PDB file of N, CA and C in Angstrom:
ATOM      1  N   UNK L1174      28.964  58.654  10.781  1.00  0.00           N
ATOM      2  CA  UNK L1174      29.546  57.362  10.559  1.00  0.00           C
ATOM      3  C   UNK L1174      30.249  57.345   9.220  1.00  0.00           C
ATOM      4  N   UNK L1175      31.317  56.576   9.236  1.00  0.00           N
ATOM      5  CA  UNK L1175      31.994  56.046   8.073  1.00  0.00           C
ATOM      6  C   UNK L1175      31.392  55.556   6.826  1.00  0.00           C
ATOM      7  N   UNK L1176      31.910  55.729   6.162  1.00  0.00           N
ATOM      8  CA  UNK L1176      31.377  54.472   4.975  1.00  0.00           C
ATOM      9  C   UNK L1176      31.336  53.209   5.699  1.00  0.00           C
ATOM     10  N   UNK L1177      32.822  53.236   5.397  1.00  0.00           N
ATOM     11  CA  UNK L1177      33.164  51.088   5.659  1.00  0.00           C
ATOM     12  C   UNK L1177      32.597  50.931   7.030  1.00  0.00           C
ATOM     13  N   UNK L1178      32.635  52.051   8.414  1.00  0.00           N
ATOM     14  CA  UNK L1178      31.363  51.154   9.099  1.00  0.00           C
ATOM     15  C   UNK L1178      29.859  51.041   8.802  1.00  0.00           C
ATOM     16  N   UNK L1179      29.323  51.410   7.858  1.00  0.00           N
ATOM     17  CA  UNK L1179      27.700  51.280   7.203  1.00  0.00           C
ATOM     18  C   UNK L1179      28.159  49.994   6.209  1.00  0.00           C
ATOM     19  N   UNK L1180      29.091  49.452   5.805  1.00  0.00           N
ATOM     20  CA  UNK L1180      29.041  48.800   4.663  1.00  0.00           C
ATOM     21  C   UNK L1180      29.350  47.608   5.693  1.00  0.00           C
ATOM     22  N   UNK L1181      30.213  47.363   6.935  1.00  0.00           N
ATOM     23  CA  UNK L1181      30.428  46.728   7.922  1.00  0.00           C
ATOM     24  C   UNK L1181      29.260  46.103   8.276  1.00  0.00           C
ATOM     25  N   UNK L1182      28.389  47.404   8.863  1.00  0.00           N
ATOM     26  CA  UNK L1182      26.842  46.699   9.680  1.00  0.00           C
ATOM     27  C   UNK L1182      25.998  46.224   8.865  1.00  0.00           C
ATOM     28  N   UNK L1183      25.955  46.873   7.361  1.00  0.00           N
ATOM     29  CA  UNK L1183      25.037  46.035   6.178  1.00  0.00           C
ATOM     30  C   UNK L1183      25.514  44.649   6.270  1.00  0.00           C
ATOM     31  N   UNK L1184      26.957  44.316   5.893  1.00  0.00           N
ATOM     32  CA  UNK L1184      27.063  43.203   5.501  1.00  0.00           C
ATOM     33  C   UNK L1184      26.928  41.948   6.461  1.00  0.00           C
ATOM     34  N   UNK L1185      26.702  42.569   7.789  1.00  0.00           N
ATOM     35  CA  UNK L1185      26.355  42.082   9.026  1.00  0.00           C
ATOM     36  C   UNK L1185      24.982  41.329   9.482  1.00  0.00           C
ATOM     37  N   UNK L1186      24.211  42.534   8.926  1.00  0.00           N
ATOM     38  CA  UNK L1186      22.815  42.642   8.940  1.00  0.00           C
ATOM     39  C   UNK L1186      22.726  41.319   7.930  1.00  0.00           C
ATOM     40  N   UNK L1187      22.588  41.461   6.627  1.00  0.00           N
ATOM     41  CA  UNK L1187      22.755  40.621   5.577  1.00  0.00           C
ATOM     42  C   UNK L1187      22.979  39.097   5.783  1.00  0.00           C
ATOM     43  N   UNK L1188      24.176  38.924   6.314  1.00  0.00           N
ATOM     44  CA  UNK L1188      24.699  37.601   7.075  1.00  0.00           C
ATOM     45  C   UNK L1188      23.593  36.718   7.839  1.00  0.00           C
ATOM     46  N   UNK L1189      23.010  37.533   9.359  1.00  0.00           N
ATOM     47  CA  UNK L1189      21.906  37.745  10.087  1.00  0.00           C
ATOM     48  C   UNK L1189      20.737  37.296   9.455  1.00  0.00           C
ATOM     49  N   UNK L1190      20.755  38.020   8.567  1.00  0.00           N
ATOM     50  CA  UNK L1190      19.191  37.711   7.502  1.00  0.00           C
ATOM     51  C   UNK L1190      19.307  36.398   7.286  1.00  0.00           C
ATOM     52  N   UNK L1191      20.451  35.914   6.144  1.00  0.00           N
ATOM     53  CA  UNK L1191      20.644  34.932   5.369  1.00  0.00           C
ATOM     54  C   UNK L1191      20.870  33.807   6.293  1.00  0.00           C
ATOM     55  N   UNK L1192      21.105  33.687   7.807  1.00  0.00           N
ATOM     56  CA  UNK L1192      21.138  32.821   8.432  1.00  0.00           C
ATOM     57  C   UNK L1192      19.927  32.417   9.342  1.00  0.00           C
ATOM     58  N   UNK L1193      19.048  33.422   9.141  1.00  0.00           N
ATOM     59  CA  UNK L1193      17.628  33.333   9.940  1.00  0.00           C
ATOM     60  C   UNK L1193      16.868  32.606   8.987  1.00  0.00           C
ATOM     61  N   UNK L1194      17.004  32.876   7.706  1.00  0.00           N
ATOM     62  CA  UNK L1194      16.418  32.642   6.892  1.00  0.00           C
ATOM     63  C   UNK L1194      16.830  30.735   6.270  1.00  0.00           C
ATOM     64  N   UNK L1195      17.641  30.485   5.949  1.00  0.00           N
ATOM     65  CA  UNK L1195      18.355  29.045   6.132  1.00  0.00           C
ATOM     66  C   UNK L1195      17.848  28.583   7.381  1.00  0.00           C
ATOM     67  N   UNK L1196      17.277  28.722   8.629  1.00  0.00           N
ATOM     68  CA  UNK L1196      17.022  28.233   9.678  1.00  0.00           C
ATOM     69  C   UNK L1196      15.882  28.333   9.642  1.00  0.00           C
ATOM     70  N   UNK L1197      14.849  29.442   9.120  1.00  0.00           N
ATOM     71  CA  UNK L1197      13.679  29.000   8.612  1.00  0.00           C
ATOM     72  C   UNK L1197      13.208  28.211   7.623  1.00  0.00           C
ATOM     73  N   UNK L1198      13.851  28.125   6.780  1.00  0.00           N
ATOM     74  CA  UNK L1198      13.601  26.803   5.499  1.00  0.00           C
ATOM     75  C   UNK L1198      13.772  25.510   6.182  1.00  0.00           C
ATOM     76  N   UNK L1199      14.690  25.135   6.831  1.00  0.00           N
ATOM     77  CA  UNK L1199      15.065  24.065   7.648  1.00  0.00           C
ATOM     78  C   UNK L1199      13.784  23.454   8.710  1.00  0.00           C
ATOM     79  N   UNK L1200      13.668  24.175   9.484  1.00  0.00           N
ATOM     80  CA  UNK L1200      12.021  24.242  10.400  1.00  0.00           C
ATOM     81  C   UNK L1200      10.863  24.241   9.268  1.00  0.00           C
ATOM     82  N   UNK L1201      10.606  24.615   8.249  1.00  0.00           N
ATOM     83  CA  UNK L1201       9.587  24.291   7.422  1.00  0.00           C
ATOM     84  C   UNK L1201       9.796  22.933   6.774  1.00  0.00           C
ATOM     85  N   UNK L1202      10.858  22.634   6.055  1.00  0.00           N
ATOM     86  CA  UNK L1202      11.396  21.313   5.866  1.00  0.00           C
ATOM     87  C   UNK L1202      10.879  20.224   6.612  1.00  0.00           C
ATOM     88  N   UNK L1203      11.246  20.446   7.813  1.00  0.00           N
ATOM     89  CA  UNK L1203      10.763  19.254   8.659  1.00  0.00           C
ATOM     90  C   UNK L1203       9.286  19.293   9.154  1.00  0.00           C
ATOM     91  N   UNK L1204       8.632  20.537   9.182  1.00  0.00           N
ATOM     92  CA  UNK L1204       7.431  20.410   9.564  1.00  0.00           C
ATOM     93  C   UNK L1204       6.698  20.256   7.715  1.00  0.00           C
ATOM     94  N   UNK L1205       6.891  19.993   6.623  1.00  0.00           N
ATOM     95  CA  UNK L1205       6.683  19.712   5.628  1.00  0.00           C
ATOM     96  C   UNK L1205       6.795  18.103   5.744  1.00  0.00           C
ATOM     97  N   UNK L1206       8.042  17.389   6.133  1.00  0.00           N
ATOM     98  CA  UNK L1206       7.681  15.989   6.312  1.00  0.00           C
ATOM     99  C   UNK L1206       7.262  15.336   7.588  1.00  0.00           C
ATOM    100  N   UNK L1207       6.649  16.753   8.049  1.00  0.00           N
ATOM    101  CA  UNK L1207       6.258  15.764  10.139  1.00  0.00           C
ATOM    102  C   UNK L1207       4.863  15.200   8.909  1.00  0.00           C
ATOM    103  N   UNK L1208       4.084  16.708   8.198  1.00  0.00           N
ATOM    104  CA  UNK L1208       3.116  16.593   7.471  1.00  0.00           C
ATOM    105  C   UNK L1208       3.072  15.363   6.500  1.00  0.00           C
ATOM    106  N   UNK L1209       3.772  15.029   5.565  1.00  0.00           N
ATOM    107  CA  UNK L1209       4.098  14.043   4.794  1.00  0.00           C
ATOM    108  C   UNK L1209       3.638  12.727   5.428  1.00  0.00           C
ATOM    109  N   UNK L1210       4.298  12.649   6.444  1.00  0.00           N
ATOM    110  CA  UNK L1210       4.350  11.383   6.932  1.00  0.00           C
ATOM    111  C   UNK L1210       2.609  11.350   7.757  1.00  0.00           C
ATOM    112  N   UNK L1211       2.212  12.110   8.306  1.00  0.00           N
ATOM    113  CA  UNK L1211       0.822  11.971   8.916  1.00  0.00           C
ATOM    114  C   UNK L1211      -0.181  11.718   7.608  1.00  0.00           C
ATOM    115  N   UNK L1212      -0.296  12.137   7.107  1.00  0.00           N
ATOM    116  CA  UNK L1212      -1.222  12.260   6.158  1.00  0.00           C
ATOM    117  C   UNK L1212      -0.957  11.122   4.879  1.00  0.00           C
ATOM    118  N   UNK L1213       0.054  10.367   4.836  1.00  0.00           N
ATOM    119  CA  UNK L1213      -0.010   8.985   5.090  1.00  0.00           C
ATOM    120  C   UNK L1213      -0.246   8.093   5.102  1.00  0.00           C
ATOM    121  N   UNK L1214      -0.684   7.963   6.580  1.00  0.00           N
ATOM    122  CA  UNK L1214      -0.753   6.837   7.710  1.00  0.00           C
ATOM    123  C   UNK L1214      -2.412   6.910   7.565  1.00  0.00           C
ATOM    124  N   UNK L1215      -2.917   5.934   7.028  1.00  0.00           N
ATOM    125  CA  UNK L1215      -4.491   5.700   6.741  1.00  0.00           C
ATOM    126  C   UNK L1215      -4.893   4.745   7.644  1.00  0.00           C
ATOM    127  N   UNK L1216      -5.817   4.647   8.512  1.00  0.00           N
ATOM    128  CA  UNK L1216      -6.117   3.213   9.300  1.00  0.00           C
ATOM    129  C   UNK L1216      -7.273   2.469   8.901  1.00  0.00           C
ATOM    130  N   UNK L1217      -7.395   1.258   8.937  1.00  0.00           N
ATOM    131  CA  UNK L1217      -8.433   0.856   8.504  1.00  0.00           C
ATOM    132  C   UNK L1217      -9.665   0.559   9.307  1.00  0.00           C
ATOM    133  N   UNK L1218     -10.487   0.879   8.382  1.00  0.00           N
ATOM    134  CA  UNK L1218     -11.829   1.083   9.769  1.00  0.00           C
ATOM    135  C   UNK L1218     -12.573   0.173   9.523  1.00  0.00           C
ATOM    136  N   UNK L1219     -12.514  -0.929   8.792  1.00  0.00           N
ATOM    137  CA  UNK L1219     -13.541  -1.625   7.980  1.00  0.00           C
ATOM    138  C   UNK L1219     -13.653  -2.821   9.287  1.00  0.00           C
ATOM    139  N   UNK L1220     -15.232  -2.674   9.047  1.00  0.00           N
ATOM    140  CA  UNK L1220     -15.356  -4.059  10.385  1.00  0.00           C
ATOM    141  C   UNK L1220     -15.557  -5.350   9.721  1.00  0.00           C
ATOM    142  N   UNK L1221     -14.875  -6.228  10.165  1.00  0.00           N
ATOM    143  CA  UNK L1221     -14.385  -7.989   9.563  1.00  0.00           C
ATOM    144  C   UNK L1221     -15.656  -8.800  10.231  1.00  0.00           C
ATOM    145  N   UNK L1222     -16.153  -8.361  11.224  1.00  0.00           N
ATOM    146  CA  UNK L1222     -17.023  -9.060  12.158  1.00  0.00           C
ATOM    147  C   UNK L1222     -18.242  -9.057  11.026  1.00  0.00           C
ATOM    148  N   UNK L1223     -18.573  -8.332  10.428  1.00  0.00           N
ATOM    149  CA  UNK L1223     -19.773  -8.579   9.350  1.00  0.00           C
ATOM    150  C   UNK L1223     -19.715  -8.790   8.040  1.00  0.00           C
ATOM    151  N   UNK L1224     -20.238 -10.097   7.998  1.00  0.00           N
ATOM    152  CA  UNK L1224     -19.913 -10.879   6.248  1.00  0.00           C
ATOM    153  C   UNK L1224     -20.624 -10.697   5.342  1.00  0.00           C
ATOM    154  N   UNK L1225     -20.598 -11.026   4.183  1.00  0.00           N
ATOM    155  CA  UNK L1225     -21.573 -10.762   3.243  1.00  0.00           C
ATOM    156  C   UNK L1225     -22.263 -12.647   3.031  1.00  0.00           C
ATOM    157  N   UNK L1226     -23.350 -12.291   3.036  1.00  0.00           N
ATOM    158  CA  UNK L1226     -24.107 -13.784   2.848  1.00  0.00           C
ATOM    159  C   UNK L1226     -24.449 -14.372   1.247  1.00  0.00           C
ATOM    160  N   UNK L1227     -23.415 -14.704   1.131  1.00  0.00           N
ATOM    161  CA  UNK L1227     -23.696 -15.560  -0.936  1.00  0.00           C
ATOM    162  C   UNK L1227     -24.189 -16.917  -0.829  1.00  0.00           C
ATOM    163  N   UNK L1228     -25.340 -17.125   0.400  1.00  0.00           N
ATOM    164  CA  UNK L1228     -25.475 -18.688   0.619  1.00  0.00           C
ATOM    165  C   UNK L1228     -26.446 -18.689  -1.363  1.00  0.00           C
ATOM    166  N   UNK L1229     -27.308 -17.817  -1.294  1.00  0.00           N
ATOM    167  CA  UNK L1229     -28.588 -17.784  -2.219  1.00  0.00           C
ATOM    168  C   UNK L1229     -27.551 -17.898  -3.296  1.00  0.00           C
ATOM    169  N   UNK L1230     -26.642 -17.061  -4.175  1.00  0.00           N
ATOM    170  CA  UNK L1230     -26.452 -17.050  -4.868  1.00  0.00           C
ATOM    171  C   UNK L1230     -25.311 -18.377  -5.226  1.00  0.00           C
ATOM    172  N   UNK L1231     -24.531 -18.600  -4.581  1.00  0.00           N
ATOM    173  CA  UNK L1231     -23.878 -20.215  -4.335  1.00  0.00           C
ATOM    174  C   UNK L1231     -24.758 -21.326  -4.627  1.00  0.00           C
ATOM    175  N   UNK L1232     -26.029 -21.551  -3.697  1.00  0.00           N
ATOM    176  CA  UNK L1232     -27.201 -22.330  -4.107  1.00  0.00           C
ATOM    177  C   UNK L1232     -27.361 -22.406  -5.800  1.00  0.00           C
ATOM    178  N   UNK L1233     -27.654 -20.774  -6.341  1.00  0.00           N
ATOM    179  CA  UNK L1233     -28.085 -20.877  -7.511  1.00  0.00           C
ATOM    180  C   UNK L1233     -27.290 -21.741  -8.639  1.00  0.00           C
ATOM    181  N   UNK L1234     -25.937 -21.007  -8.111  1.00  0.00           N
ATOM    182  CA  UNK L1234     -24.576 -21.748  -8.721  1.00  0.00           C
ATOM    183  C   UNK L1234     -24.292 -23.084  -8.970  1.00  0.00           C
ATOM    184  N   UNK L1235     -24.553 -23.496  -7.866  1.00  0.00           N
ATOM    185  CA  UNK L1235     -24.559 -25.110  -7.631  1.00  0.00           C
ATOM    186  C   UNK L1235     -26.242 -25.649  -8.692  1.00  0.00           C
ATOM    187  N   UNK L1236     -26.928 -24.908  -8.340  1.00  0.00           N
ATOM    188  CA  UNK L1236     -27.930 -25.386  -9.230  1.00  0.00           C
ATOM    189  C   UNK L1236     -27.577 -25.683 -10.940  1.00  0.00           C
ATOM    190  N   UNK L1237     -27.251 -24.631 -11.057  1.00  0.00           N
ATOM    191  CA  UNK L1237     -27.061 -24.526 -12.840  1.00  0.00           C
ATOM    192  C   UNK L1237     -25.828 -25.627 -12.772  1.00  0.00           C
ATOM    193  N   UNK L1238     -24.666 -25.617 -12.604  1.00  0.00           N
ATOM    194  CA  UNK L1238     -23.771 -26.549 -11.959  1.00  0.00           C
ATOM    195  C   UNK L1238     -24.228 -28.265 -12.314  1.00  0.00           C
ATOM    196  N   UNK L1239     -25.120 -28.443 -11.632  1.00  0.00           N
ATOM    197  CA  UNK L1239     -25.789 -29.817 -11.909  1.00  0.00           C
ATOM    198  C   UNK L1239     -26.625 -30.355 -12.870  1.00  0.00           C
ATOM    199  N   UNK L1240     -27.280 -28.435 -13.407  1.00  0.00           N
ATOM    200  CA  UNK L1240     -28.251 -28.792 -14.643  1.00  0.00           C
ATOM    201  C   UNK L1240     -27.319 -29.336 -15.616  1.00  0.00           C
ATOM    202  N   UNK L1241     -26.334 -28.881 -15.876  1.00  0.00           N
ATOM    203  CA  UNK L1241     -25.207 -29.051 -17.201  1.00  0.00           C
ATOM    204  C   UNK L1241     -24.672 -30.854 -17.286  1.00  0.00           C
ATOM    205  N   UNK L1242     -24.693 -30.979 -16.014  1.00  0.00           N
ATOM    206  CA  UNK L1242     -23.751 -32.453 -15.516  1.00  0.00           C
ATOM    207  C   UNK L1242     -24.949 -33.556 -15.620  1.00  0.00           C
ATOM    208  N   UNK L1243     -24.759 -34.724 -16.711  1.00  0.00           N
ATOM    209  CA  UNK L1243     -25.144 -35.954 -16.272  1.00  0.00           C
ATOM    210  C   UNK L1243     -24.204 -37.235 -15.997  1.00  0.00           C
ATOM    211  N   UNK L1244     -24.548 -37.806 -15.000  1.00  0.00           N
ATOM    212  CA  UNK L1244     -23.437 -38.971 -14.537  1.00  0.00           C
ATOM    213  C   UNK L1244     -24.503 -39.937 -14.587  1.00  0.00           C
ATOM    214  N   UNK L1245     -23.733 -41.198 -15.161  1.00  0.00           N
ATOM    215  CA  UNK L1245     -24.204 -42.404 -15.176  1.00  0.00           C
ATOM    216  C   UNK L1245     -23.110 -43.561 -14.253  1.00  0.00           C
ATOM    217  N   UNK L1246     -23.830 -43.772 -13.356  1.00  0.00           N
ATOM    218  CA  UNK L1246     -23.195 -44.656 -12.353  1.00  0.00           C
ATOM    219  C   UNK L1246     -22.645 -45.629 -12.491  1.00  0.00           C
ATOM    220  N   UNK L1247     -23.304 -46.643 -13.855  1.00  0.00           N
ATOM    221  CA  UNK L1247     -23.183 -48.131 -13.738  1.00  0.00           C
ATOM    222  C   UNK L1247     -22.297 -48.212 -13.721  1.00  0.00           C
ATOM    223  N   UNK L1248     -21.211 -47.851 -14.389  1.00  0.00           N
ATOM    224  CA  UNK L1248     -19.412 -48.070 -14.348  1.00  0.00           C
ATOM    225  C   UNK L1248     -18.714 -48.089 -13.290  1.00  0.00           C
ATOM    226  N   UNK L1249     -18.955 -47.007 -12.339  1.00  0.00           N
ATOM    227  CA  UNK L1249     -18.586 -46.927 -10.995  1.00  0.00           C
ATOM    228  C   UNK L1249     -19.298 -48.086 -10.380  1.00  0.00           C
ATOM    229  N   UNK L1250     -20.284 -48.211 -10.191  1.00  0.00           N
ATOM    230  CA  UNK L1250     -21.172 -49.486  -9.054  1.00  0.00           C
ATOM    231  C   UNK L1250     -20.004 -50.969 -10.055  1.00  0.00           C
ATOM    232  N   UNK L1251     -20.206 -51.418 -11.187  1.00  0.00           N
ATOM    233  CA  UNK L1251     -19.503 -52.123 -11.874  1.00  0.00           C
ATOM    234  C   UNK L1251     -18.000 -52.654 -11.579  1.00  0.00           C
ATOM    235  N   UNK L1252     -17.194 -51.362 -11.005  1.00  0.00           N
ATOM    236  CA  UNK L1252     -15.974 -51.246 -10.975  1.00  0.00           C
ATOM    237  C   UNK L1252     -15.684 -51.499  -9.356  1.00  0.00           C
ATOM    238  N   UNK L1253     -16.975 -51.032  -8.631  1.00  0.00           N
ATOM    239  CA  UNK L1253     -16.557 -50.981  -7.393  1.00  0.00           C
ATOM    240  C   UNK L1253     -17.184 -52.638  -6.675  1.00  0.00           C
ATOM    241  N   UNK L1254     -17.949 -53.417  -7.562  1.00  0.00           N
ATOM    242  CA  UNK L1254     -18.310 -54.547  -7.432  1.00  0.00           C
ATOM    243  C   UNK L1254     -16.852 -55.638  -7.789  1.00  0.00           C
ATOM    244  N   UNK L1255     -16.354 -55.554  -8.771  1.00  0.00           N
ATOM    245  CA  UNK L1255     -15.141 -56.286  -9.723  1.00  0.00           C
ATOM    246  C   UNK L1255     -14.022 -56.141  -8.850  1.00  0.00           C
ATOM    247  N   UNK L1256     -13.573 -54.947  -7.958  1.00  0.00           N
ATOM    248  CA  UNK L1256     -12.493 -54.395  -6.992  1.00  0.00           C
ATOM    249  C   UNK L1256     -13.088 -55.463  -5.990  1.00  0.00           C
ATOM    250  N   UNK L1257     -13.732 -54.919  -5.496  1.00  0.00           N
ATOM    251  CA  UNK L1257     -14.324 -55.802  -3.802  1.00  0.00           C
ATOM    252  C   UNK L1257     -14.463 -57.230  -4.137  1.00  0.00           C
ATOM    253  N   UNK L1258     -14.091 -57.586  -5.404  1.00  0.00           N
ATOM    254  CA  UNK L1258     -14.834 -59.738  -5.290  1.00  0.00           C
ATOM    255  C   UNK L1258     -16.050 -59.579  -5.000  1.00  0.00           C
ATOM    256  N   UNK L1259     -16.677 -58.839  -6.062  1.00  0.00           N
ATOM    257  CA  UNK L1259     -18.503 -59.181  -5.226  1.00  0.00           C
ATOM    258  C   UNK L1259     -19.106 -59.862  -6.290  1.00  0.00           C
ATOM    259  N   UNK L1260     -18.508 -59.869  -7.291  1.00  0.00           N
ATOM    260  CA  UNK L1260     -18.931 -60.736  -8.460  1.00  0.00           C
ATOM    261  C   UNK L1260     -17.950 -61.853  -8.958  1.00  0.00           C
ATOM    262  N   UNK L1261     -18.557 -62.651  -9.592  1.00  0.00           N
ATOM    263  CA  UNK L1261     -17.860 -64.428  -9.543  1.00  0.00           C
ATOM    264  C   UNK L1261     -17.669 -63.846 -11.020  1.00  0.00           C
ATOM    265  N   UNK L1262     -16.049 -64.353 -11.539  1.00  0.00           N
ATOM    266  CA  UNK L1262     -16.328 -64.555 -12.570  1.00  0.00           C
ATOM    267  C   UNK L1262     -16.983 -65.613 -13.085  1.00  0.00           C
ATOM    268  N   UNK L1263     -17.270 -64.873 -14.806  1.00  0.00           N
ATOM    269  CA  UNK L1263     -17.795 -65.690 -15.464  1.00  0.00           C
ATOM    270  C   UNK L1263     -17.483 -67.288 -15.993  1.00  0.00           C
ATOM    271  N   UNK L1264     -16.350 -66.892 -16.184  1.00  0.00           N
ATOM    272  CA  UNK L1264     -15.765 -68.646 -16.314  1.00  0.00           C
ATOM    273  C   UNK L1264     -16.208 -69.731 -15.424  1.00  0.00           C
ATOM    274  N   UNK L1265     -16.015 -69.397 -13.644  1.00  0.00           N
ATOM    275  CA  UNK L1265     -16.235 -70.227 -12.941  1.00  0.00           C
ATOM    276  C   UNK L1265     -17.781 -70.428 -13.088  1.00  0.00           C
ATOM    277  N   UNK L1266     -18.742 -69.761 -13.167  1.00  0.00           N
ATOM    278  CA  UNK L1266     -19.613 -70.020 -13.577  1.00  0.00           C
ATOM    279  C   UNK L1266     -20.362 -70.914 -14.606  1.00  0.00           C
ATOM    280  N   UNK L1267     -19.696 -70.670 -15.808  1.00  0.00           N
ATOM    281  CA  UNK L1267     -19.933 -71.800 -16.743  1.00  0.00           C
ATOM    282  C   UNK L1267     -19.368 -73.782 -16.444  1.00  0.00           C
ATOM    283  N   UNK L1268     -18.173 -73.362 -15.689  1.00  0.00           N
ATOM    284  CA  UNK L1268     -17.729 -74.928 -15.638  1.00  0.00           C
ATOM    285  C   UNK L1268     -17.845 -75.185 -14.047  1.00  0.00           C
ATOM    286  N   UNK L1269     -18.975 -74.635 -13.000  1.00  0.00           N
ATOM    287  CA  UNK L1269     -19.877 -75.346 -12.354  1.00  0.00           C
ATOM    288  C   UNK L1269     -20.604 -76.420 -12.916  1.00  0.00           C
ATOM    289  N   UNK L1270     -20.851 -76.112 -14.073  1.00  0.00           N
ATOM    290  CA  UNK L1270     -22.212 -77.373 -14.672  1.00  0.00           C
ATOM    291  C   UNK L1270     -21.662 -78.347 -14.981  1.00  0.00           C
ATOM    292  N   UNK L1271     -20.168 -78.520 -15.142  1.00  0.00           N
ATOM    293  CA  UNK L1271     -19.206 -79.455 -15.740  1.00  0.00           C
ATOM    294  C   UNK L1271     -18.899 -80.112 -13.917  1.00  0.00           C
ATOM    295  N   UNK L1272     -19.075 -81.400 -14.386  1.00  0.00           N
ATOM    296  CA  UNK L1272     -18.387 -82.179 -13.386  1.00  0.00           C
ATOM    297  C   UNK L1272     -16.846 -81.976 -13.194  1.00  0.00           C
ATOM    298  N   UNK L1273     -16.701 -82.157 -11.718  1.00  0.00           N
ATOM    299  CA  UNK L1273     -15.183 -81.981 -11.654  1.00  0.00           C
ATOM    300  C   UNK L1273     -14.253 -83.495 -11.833  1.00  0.00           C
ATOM    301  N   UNK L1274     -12.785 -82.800 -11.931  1.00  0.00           N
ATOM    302  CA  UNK L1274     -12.064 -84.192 -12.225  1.00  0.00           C
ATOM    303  C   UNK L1274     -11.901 -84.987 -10.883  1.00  0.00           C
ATOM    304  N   UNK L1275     -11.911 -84.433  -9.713  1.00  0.00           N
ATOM    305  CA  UNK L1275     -11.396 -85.070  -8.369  1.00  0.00           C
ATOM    306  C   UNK L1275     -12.710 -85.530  -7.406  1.00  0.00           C
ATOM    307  N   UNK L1276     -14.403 -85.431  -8.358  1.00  0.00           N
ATOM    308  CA  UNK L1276     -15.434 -86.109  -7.593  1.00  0.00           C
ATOM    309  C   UNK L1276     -15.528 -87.623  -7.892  1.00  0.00           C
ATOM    310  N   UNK L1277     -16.113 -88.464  -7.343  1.00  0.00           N
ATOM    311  CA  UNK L1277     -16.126 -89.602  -7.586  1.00  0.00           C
ATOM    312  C   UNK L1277     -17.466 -89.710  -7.976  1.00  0.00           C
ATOM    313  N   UNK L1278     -17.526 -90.337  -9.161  1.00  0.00           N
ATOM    314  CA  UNK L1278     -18.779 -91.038  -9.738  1.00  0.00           C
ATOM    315  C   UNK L1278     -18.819 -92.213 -10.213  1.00  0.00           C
TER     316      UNK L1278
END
């Protein structure tokens, strides 16, 4: 054989290579992000159907809660008497004892 046909089939061969090879990077590529993308995708397994019970510690909460708080009502009962007309004023009260101008005596 020739030179230039050995330098022919090298550079042939070569070509061959370099295009098998680009077509293998390519197929790893994508099986690199089939991977990517699976590994991922996390599902959640956590079951919702079972709660955690804070009745006790809520209770406690509410306890201390009320130790701190004192309320004195009279203002409210006071306010909610004066709103509704459940109390006369005082004025009319005093000039009951006073005769009126339109009785006859």
């Amino acid at each position: 054989m020739s030179l230039n046909l050995l330098k022919r089939e090298l550079e042939k061969d070569v070509l061959e290579f370099d295009e098998s090879k680009v077509k293998h990077e390519v197929k790893l590529t994508k099986k690199r992000k089939k991977e990517k993308k699976t590994a991922n995708s996390v599902f959640n397994d956590t079951d919702y159907t079972k709660e955690d019970d804070f009745t006790k510690q809520c209770l406690r909460n509410i306890g201390l809660l009320d130790g701190n708080v004192s309320v004195a009502s009279d203002k409210i009962v006071k306010y909610n008497h004066k709103v509704k007309r459940q109390v006369k004023p005082e004025a009319a009260r005093s000039n009951a004892a006073e005769p009126s101008i339109f009785t006859d005596e």
